[in-house]
Coordinates of C-alpha atoms and ligand atoms in Angstrom, one line a residue:
K1 CA -19.7 -25.0 -11.0
N2 CA -17.1 -26.6 -13.3
W3 CA -19.2 -28.0 -16.2
T4 CA -16.9 -30.8 -17.5
T5 CA -18.2 -32.9 -20.3
E6 CA -18.6 -35.7 -17.9
L7 CA -20.9 -33.7 -15.7
R8 CA -22.9 -32.3 -18.5
Y9 CA -23.7 -35.8 -19.8
Q10 CA -24.2 -37.4 -16.4
H11 CA -27.6 -39.1 -16.3
Y12 CA -30.4 -37.1 -14.6
D13 CA -31.0 -39.8 -11.9
K14 CA -27.3 -39.6 -10.7
W15 CA -27.9 -36.0 -9.5
P16 CA -28.7 -35.8 -5.8
E17 CA -32.3 -34.6 -5.0
D18 CA -30.8 -32.0 -2.8
Y19 CA -29.0 -30.5 -5.8
I20 CA -32.2 -30.0 -7.7
K21 CA -33.9 -28.5 -4.6
Q22 CA -31.2 -26.0 -4.2
L23 CA -31.2 -25.2 -7.9
K24 CA -34.9 -24.6 -7.8
K25 CA -34.6 -22.3 -4.9
Q26 CA -31.8 -20.3 -6.6
V27 CA -33.9 -20.0 -9.8
S28 CA -37.0 -18.8 -8.0
Q29 CA -35.0 -15.9 -6.5
S30 CA -34.1 -14.6 -9.9
K31 CA -35.5 -11.2 -10.6
W32 CA -35.6 -11.8 -14.4
R33 CA -38.2 -14.7 -14.2
L34 CA -41.0 -14.3 -16.8
N35 CA -44.7 -14.1 -16.1
Y36 CA -46.4 -15.1 -19.4
H37 CA -43.7 -16.8 -21.4
V38 CA -42.6 -20.4 -21.2
Q39 CA -39.4 -20.7 -19.3
P40 CA -37.5 -23.6 -17.8
E41 CA -38.2 -24.5 -14.2
T42 CA -34.4 -25.0 -13.8
G43 CA -31.5 -25.2 -16.3
L44 CA -31.6 -24.6 -20.0
L45 CA -34.4 -24.4 -22.5
N46 CA -33.7 -24.3 -26.2
D47 CA -35.6 -25.4 -29.4
P48 CA -39.4 -25.8 -29.4
N49 CA -40.2 -29.4 -30.5
G50 CA -43.2 -31.5 -31.4
F51 CA -45.7 -28.5 -31.7
S52 CA -49.0 -30.1 -32.6
F53 CA -52.6 -30.5 -32.0
F54 CA -53.7 -33.8 -30.7
N55 CA -56.4 -35.3 -28.4
G56 CA -58.2 -32.0 -28.1
K57 CA -55.2 -30.1 -26.9
W58 CA -52.1 -28.1 -28.2
H59 CA -48.9 -30.0 -27.5
L60 CA -45.6 -28.4 -27.3
F61 CA -42.2 -29.8 -26.1
Y62 CA -38.9 -28.0 -25.7
Q63 CA -35.3 -29.0 -25.6
S64 CA -34.4 -29.2 -21.9
Y65 CA -31.3 -29.6 -19.9
P66 CA -32.6 -29.3 -16.3
M67 CA -29.3 -29.4 -14.3
G68 CA -27.9 -26.0 -15.2
A69 CA -27.7 -23.3 -17.8
V70 CA -25.4 -25.2 -20.1
H71 CA -26.0 -27.4 -23.2
G72 CA -25.8 -30.9 -21.5
L73 CA -27.8 -34.1 -21.9
K74 CA -31.0 -33.1 -23.7
S75 CA -34.5 -34.4 -23.4
W76 CA -38.0 -33.1 -24.5
F77 CA -40.0 -31.4 -21.8
H78 CA -43.7 -31.7 -22.5
L79 CA -46.4 -29.0 -22.2
T80 CA -50.1 -28.9 -23.2
S81 CA -52.5 -26.1 -23.6
T82 CA -56.1 -25.5 -24.5
N83 CA -55.6 -21.8 -25.6
L84 CA -52.0 -21.5 -26.7
I85 CA -51.3 -19.1 -23.8
D86 CA -51.6 -21.0 -20.6
W87 CA -49.2 -23.9 -20.8
Q88 CA -49.5 -26.9 -18.4
K89 CA -46.5 -29.0 -17.5
E90 CA -47.0 -32.7 -18.3
G91 CA -45.2 -35.5 -16.7
A92 CA -44.2 -37.4 -19.8
D93 CA -40.8 -36.4 -21.1
L94 CA -38.9 -37.9 -23.9
L95 CA -35.7 -39.0 -22.2
P96 CA -32.3 -40.1 -23.4
D97 CA -32.6 -43.7 -22.4
S98 CA -31.9 -45.8 -25.5
P99 CA -28.6 -46.8 -27.2
Y100 CA -29.7 -44.6 -30.1
D101 CA -30.1 -41.4 -28.1
S102 CA -27.7 -42.0 -25.1
H103 CA -26.2 -38.4 -25.5
G104 CA -29.4 -36.5 -26.0
V105 CA -32.9 -36.5 -27.4
Y106 CA -32.4 -33.7 -29.9
S107 CA -35.0 -31.7 -31.8
G108 CA -37.8 -32.9 -34.0
S109 CA -41.5 -32.7 -34.6
A110 CA -44.8 -34.4 -34.0
F111 CA -47.6 -35.7 -36.3
P112 CA -51.0 -37.0 -35.1
L113 CA -52.2 -40.2 -36.6
D114 CA -55.5 -41.7 -35.5
D115 CA -55.4 -41.9 -31.7
R116 CA -51.7 -41.5 -31.2
L117 CA -49.1 -38.7 -31.7
F118 CA -46.0 -39.7 -33.7
L119 CA -42.8 -38.0 -32.5
A120 CA -39.8 -37.8 -34.7
Y121 CA -36.5 -36.7 -33.2
T122 CA -32.8 -37.0 -33.6
G123 CA -30.9 -39.4 -31.3
N124 CA -27.5 -38.0 -30.5
V125 CA -24.9 -40.5 -29.6
R126 CA -21.2 -40.2 -28.7
D127 CA -18.7 -43.0 -28.6
N128 CA -15.7 -43.4 -26.3
D129 CA -13.6 -41.1 -28.5
W130 CA -16.5 -38.6 -28.5
N131 CA -17.3 -39.2 -32.2
R132 CA -20.9 -38.1 -32.9
F133 CA -23.6 -40.3 -34.4
S134 CA -27.0 -39.1 -35.4
Y135 CA -30.1 -41.3 -35.7
Q136 CA -33.5 -40.2 -36.8
M137 CA -35.8 -41.8 -34.2
G138 CA -39.5 -42.3 -33.7
A139 CA -41.9 -42.6 -30.8
W140 CA -45.6 -42.9 -30.2
M141 CA -47.5 -41.0 -27.6
D142 CA -51.0 -42.2 -26.6
Q143 CA -53.9 -40.3 -25.3
N144 CA -52.7 -40.7 -21.7
N145 CA -49.4 -39.1 -22.7
Q146 CA -47.6 -42.3 -22.4
I147 CA -44.6 -42.4 -24.8
E148 CA -43.2 -45.6 -26.4
K149 CA -40.2 -45.3 -28.5
V150 CA -39.8 -47.2 -31.8
Q151 CA -36.8 -49.3 -31.0
L152 CA -34.8 -49.0 -34.2
P153 CA -34.1 -45.8 -36.0
L154 CA -36.3 -44.5 -38.8
I155 CA -33.1 -43.5 -40.5
E156 CA -30.0 -45.3 -39.4
Q157 CA -27.3 -43.2 -41.0
P158 CA -26.8 -40.0 -42.9
P159 CA -26.7 -40.8 -46.6
K160 CA -23.4 -41.3 -48.3
G161 CA -21.5 -38.0 -48.7
Y162 CA -22.9 -36.4 -45.6
T163 CA -21.5 -36.0 -42.1
Q164 CA -23.0 -36.9 -38.7
H165 CA -24.4 -33.3 -38.5
F166 CA -27.8 -34.6 -39.5
R167 CA -30.7 -33.6 -37.3
D168 CA -34.0 -32.0 -36.6
P169 CA -36.6 -34.0 -38.6
Q170 CA -39.8 -32.2 -39.4
I171 CA -42.7 -34.3 -40.6
F172 CA -45.5 -32.8 -42.8
V173 CA -48.1 -34.3 -45.1
Y174 CA -48.2 -33.3 -48.8
Q175 CA -50.5 -34.8 -51.5
N176 CA -51.3 -37.8 -49.2
K177 CA -47.7 -38.6 -48.6
Y178 CA -45.5 -38.0 -45.6
F179 CA -42.4 -36.0 -46.0
M180 CA -39.5 -35.2 -43.6
V181 CA -37.0 -32.4 -44.0
I182 CA -33.8 -32.8 -42.0
G183 CA -30.9 -30.4 -41.4
A184 CA -27.6 -31.8 -42.9
Q185 CA -24.0 -31.1 -43.7
N186 CA -22.3 -32.6 -46.7
E187 CA -18.6 -33.9 -46.7
A188 CA -17.5 -30.6 -48.2
L189 CA -18.9 -29.1 -45.0
E190 CA -21.9 -27.3 -46.7
G191 CA -25.3 -26.9 -45.0
K192 CA -28.2 -28.7 -46.7
V193 CA -31.8 -29.6 -46.3
L194 CA -32.4 -33.3 -47.0
T195 CA -36.0 -34.6 -47.9
Y196 CA -37.3 -38.0 -47.1
M197 CA -40.7 -39.5 -48.0
S198 CA -42.9 -42.2 -46.5
T199 CA -46.3 -43.7 -46.8
D200 CA -46.4 -45.2 -43.3
L201 CA -44.2 -43.0 -41.1
Q202 CA -41.9 -45.9 -40.5
N203 CA -40.1 -46.5 -43.8
W204 CA -38.4 -43.4 -45.1
E205 CA -36.9 -43.0 -48.6
L206 CA -34.3 -40.4 -49.4
Q207 CA -35.4 -37.8 -52.0
G208 CA -32.2 -35.8 -52.0
E209 CA -31.3 -32.2 -51.3
L210 CA -34.2 -29.8 -51.2
D211 CA -33.6 -27.1 -53.9
F212 CA -34.6 -23.8 -52.5
S213 CA -31.8 -21.3 -53.2
E214 CA -29.0 -20.9 -55.6
H215 CA -26.7 -19.8 -52.7
Q216 CA -24.5 -21.7 -50.2
M217 CA -26.2 -22.2 -46.9
G218 CA -23.0 -22.0 -44.7
F219 CA -21.6 -25.0 -43.1
M220 CA -24.8 -26.5 -41.5
V221 CA -28.6 -26.0 -41.5
E222 CA -30.4 -26.5 -38.3
C223 CA -34.2 -26.9 -37.7
P224 CA -35.7 -26.8 -41.2
N225 CA -39.5 -26.6 -41.4
L226 CA -41.7 -26.6 -44.4
V227 CA -45.2 -25.2 -43.9
F228 CA -48.0 -24.2 -46.3
V229 CA -49.4 -20.7 -45.7
D230 CA -52.1 -18.9 -47.8
G231 CA -51.3 -21.0 -50.8
K232 CA -47.5 -20.6 -50.6
A233 CA -44.7 -22.9 -49.4
L234 CA -42.7 -21.4 -46.6
L235 CA -39.3 -22.8 -45.5
L236 CA -38.0 -21.8 -42.1
F237 CA -34.4 -22.7 -41.2
C238 CA -31.3 -21.7 -39.4
P239 CA -28.2 -21.6 -41.6
Q240 CA -24.9 -21.6 -39.6
G241 CA -22.0 -19.7 -41.2
L242 CA -24.0 -18.1 -43.9
E243 CA -22.1 -15.5 -45.9
K244 CA -23.3 -11.9 -45.0
E245 CA -23.3 -11.0 -48.7
I246 CA -26.2 -13.5 -49.2
L247 CA -28.1 -12.0 -46.3
P248 CA -27.0 -9.3 -43.9
Y249 CA -27.5 -10.4 -40.3
Q250 CA -25.8 -9.7 -37.0
N251 CA -26.7 -12.5 -34.6
I252 CA -24.2 -15.4 -34.3
Y253 CA -26.6 -17.5 -36.6
P254 CA -29.7 -16.2 -38.2
N255 CA -33.2 -17.8 -38.3
T256 CA -34.2 -17.3 -41.9
Y257 CA -37.0 -18.0 -44.4
V258 CA -37.8 -18.4 -48.0
V259 CA -41.3 -18.0 -49.5
A260 CA -42.1 -20.0 -52.6
N261 CA -44.9 -20.7 -55.0
E262 CA -45.1 -24.3 -54.2
F263 CA -43.4 -27.5 -53.1
D264 CA -42.7 -29.5 -56.2
S265 CA -42.4 -32.8 -54.5
E266 CA -41.6 -34.7 -57.8
N267 CA -38.5 -32.7 -58.2
N268 CA -37.9 -31.9 -54.5
R269 CA -37.7 -28.2 -55.0
L270 CA -39.4 -25.0 -54.1
T271 CA -40.7 -23.2 -57.1
N272 CA -39.9 -19.5 -57.7
P273 CA -38.3 -19.1 -54.2
S274 CA -37.8 -15.6 -52.8
S275 CA -34.4 -14.5 -51.6
L276 CA -33.4 -15.4 -48.1
K277 CA -34.9 -13.2 -45.3
N278 CA -34.4 -12.8 -41.6
L279 CA -37.4 -14.1 -39.7
D280 CA -36.8 -11.6 -36.9
E281 CA -35.0 -8.3 -36.9
G282 CA -34.0 -8.5 -33.2
F283 CA -31.3 -10.2 -31.2
D284 CA -32.4 -13.6 -30.0
V285 CA -34.8 -15.6 -32.2
Y286 CA -33.6 -19.1 -33.3
A287 CA -34.9 -22.6 -34.1
T288 CA -38.4 -21.4 -34.8
Q289 CA -40.8 -24.4 -35.2
A290 CA -44.0 -24.0 -37.3
F291 CA -46.8 -26.3 -38.2
N292 CA -50.1 -26.4 -40.1
A293 CA -52.8 -26.7 -37.4
P294 CA -56.0 -28.5 -38.1
D295 CA -57.9 -25.2 -37.6
G296 CA -56.2 -23.9 -40.8
R297 CA -53.8 -21.6 -39.1
A298 CA -50.0 -21.9 -39.5
L299 CA -48.5 -21.5 -36.0
A300 CA -45.0 -20.9 -34.8
V301 CA -43.0 -20.7 -31.7
S302 CA -39.4 -19.6 -31.5
W303 CA -36.6 -20.2 -29.1
I304 CA -35.7 -16.9 -27.6
G305 CA -32.0 -17.5 -27.1
L306 CA -29.0 -18.3 -29.3
P307 CA -26.4 -21.0 -29.4
E308 CA -22.9 -20.3 -28.1
I309 CA -23.9 -17.0 -26.3
T310 CA -23.8 -16.6 -22.6
Y311 CA -26.7 -14.8 -20.9
P312 CA -26.9 -13.0 -17.6
T313 CA -29.2 -15.6 -16.0
D314 CA -26.7 -18.4 -16.7
R315 CA -25.1 -17.8 -13.3
E316 CA -28.6 -18.1 -11.7
G317 CA -29.0 -21.6 -13.0
W318 CA -31.5 -21.0 -15.8
A319 CA -31.5 -19.8 -19.3
H320 CA -33.9 -18.7 -22.2
C321 CA -37.5 -18.9 -23.0
L322 CA -40.0 -19.5 -25.7
S323 CA -41.8 -16.9 -27.7
L324 CA -45.5 -16.2 -27.7
T325 CA -47.3 -18.4 -30.2
K326 CA -47.3 -16.6 -33.5
E327 CA -49.7 -16.9 -36.5
L328 CA -48.0 -16.8 -39.8
T329 CA -49.8 -15.4 -42.9
I330 CA -48.6 -14.4 -46.3
K331 CA -50.0 -11.4 -48.2
E332 CA -48.7 -10.5 -51.7
G333 CA -45.8 -12.8 -51.2
M334 CA -44.8 -11.2 -47.9
L335 CA -44.7 -13.1 -44.5
F336 CA -46.5 -11.6 -41.6
Q337 CA -46.2 -12.8 -38.0
N338 CA -48.6 -11.9 -35.3
P339 CA -49.3 -13.2 -31.8
V340 CA -52.3 -15.6 -32.1
A341 CA -55.7 -14.1 -31.4
E342 CA -55.9 -15.9 -28.1
T343 CA -53.1 -13.7 -26.8
K344 CA -55.8 -11.0 -26.1
D345 CA -57.0 -13.2 -23.3
L346 CA -54.0 -12.1 -21.3
R347 CA -55.2 -8.5 -21.1
E348 CA -56.3 -7.1 -17.7
K349 CA -56.4 -3.4 -17.0
E350 CA -56.6 -1.1 -20.1
Y351 CA -55.0 2.4 -20.3
K352 CA -55.4 4.9 -23.2
L353 CA -52.4 6.6 -24.7
H354 CA -52.4 9.8 -26.8
G355 CA -50.7 13.0 -27.4
Q356 CA -48.2 14.8 -29.5
L357 CA -44.5 13.9 -30.1
H358 CA -42.1 16.5 -28.6
A359 CA -38.3 16.7 -28.7
E360 CA -38.3 16.4 -24.9
P361 CA -39.0 12.8 -23.7
Q362 CA -42.3 12.4 -22.0
A363 CA -43.2 9.5 -19.7
I364 CA -46.3 8.0 -21.2
S365 CA -46.5 5.5 -18.3
T366 CA -44.5 5.1 -15.1
S367 CA -45.5 2.8 -12.4
I368 CA -46.8 -0.4 -14.0
E369 CA -44.9 -3.7 -13.8
N370 CA -42.9 -4.8 -16.8
Q371 CA -45.7 -7.2 -17.8
Y372 CA -47.8 -5.5 -20.4
E373 CA -48.9 -5.2 -24.1
M374 CA -48.7 -1.8 -25.7
N375 CA -50.2 -0.9 -29.1
I376 CA -49.2 2.5 -30.4
E377 CA -49.7 4.3 -33.7
F378 CA -47.9 7.2 -35.3
E379 CA -48.6 9.1 -38.5
Q380 CA -46.7 9.1 -41.7
G381 CA -43.6 11.3 -41.4
A382 CA -43.2 10.5 -37.6
K383 CA -39.7 10.4 -36.3
G384 CA -39.1 9.4 -32.7
K385 CA -37.8 7.3 -30.0
L386 CA -39.7 5.0 -27.7
T387 CA -37.8 3.8 -24.6
L388 CA -39.0 0.8 -22.7
L389 CA -37.8 -0.5 -19.3
A390 CA -36.6 3.0 -18.9
D391 CA -35.3 5.1 -16.0
Q392 CA -35.7 8.7 -17.0
K393 CA -33.2 10.1 -14.4
E394 CA -30.5 7.5 -15.3
N395 CA -31.2 7.7 -19.0
T396 CA -31.4 4.0 -19.4
G397 CA -33.7 1.6 -21.2
L398 CA -34.3 -0.3 -24.5
E399 CA -34.5 2.3 -27.3
L400 CA -36.5 1.9 -30.4
S401 CA -35.7 4.7 -32.8
F402 CA -38.0 5.1 -35.8
D403 CA -37.9 7.3 -38.9
T404 CA -41.0 6.7 -41.1
E405 CA -39.7 9.1 -43.7
R406 CA -36.5 7.2 -44.3
G407 CA -38.2 3.9 -43.4
T408 CA -35.8 2.7 -40.8
M409 CA -35.9 1.4 -37.3
I410 CA -33.0 1.0 -34.8
I411 CA -33.3 -1.1 -31.7
N412 CA -30.5 -0.4 -29.1
R413 CA -30.1 -2.5 -26.0
E414 CA -26.8 -1.0 -24.9
N415 CA -28.2 0.9 -22.0
V416 CA -30.7 -1.6 -20.5
G417 CA -28.9 -2.8 -17.5
I418 CA -26.7 -5.9 -17.6
S419 CA -25.3 -6.1 -21.2
F420 CA -24.3 -9.3 -22.9
G421 CA -23.6 -10.6 -26.4
E422 CA -21.9 -7.3 -27.2
E423 CA -19.4 -8.8 -29.6
Y424 CA -22.4 -9.2 -32.0
G425 CA -23.4 -5.6 -31.6
N426 CA -25.7 -3.7 -29.2
Q427 CA -28.1 -2.5 -31.9
R428 CA -30.0 -3.8 -34.8
E429 CA -31.1 -1.6 -37.7
F430 CA -33.7 -2.6 -40.3
S431 CA -36.1 -1.1 -42.8
I432 CA -39.8 -0.5 -42.2
P433 CA -42.2 0.7 -44.7
Q434 CA -42.4 4.4 -45.2
G435 CA -45.8 5.6 -44.0
P436 CA -47.8 5.3 -40.8
L437 CA -46.3 3.1 -38.2
S438 CA -47.9 0.8 -35.7
L439 CA -46.1 -1.0 -32.9
R440 CA -47.4 -3.8 -30.9
V441 CA -45.0 -4.4 -28.0
F442 CA -45.0 -7.2 -25.5
V443 CA -42.9 -6.7 -22.4
D444 CA -42.4 -9.5 -19.9
S445 CA -39.7 -8.7 -17.3
S446 CA -36.6 -9.8 -19.3
V447 CA -38.0 -10.3 -22.8
V448 CA -39.5 -7.8 -25.3
E449 CA -41.4 -9.0 -28.5
I450 CA -42.2 -6.3 -31.0
F451 CA -44.6 -6.6 -34.0
I452 CA -44.3 -3.8 -36.5
N453 CA -47.2 -2.8 -38.9
D454 CA -49.4 -5.8 -38.2
G455 CA -46.5 -8.3 -38.2
E456 CA -44.8 -7.3 -41.4
K457 CA -41.6 -7.2 -39.3
T458 CA -40.9 -8.5 -35.8
A459 CA -38.0 -7.9 -33.5
T460 CA -37.3 -9.8 -30.3
A461 CA -34.8 -9.0 -27.5
R462 CA -33.8 -10.4 -24.2
V463 CA -33.0 -7.6 -21.8
F464 CA -31.8 -7.6 -18.3
P465 CA -32.8 -4.3 -16.7
K466 CA -31.9 -3.4 -13.1
E467 CA -34.6 -3.4 -10.5
S468 CA -37.8 -1.2 -11.1
K469 CA -36.8 0.2 -14.4
N470 CA -40.4 0.5 -15.8
D471 CA -41.0 3.9 -17.3
I472 CA -42.1 4.2 -20.9
L473 CA -40.6 7.3 -22.6
L474 CA -41.5 8.8 -25.9
S475 CA -39.9 11.6 -27.8
G476 CA -39.9 12.8 -31.4
S477 CA -41.5 15.0 -34.0
Q478 CA -44.0 15.4 -36.7
S479 CA -46.7 13.2 -35.4
S480 CA -49.3 12.6 -32.8
F481 CA -49.5 9.2 -31.2
S482 CA -52.4 7.2 -29.9
G483 CA -52.8 3.7 -28.5
K484 CA -53.5 1.5 -25.7
L485 CA -51.7 -0.3 -23.0
W486 CA -52.9 -3.4 -21.1
T487 CA -51.4 -5.0 -18.1
L488 CA -51.2 -8.7 -18.7
R489 CA -51.9 -11.5 -16.3
S490 CA -49.4 -14.1 -15.4
T491 CA -49.9 -17.6 -16.8
K492 CA -48.1 -19.5 -14.0
Ligands
FRU1 C1 -30.6 -26.0 -32.4 C2 -30.0 -27.3 -32.1 C3 -30.5 -28.4 -32.9 C4 -30.4 -29.7 -32.1 C5 -30.7 -29.1 -30.7 C6 -29.9 -29.8 -29.6 O1 -30.5 -25.1 -31.4 O2 -28.5 -27.3 -32.1 O3 -29.9 -28.5 -34.1 O4 -31.2 -30.7 -32.3 O5 -30.3 -27.7 -30.7 O6 -30.4 -29.3 -28.3

């Protein structure tokens, strides 16, 4: 298919029913479909939006272009859940059907108020010369999931001195006032986070640039989120074009964070902010959305996918997925990310793993489907290599090399199957604490999420193995290993 601009922005109802039927059929034949991760039925999924708890349920939307694996006319696709692991498809989508969002309902957040959920999003508009306009829009969803848009923009224009790259409003409440952080670009083409304040969710007053770092944040900041975790203020965001001297990263754009003592709303700054850090040490995490849930937890979901990178499923008419729901905690100023406790409800059959590391790779599991969770522990001093999605004879798989003496870990996806995104490198190297090592690994067909030392580091990777590559190999020295493996049920 030749994805001209015209085609990508053609309205959904202009597409023949037969086209969608064919596309569904094509997608259902993909061998890389996932079993317990949220994925698009057809087309492209990107950012998680509107993650919230409302009307007794978890609500989550995602950026969706259903007609193909390209960035086209975007809408919000709505999911609900009672346990954060089984997501049900809802009918009510937020569609690009107003003059203020004619070229896409872009990312945003949700905030419950009384018996309605307020949705804040960016309306993307192009004029005849393809100039961009960005409006910050609102909509109300009732308890029957009926959505009614607020007709006029909440914020009509970027403030003076900023370009039309102005998007992704996140609403939060702080000291009885509503705040909104928005990703922005100034006219000197520098990435910024702008803060607005409101007392009624309708009238928003500019507070200015959020001060959270002495450094330049590249040319644009996307998807900022400010959440409050264990008494600290945590800012998650995606700087585009960030200098690598400020923060080493290899992905096209990183998803980063800063931990601060508090949000000083008077002065619109984060006090005593940490340096910038990568949220994920792997290949594919972007546009993470977090919120403070009413049960006291800070929860996050990431887009597992990156802008401007082609993926092997593109030619099958679908692309990307969402991460597991992660709980964020902060201990001694350090961010930890772990799958929410509910994730354990996916477990089915349990297998025990134990033994000694040897130079010669041993298969610790061979014939289970690539749909499992594995927890495995090594002693201080361990050096080794764990290969997932492996074929011992062909010497292929996703390799995790660890050295607990040096405190390093390397993830290499060069030999997994269909490679992609190689221009950004096939491996990621990062530091891990010296000492005992624990790995909690989730494998689901074509995605791997790794939580290291109780979530002190995470590493996420899309991988596209050839058929029936499901050995788990282990080699190394100076340690025993012990752990468990559970097959996980499908959530479809
Ligand atoms: C991030 C992003 C957002 C935007 C959305 C459009 O991936 O570019 O900034 O709102 O995707 O789909």
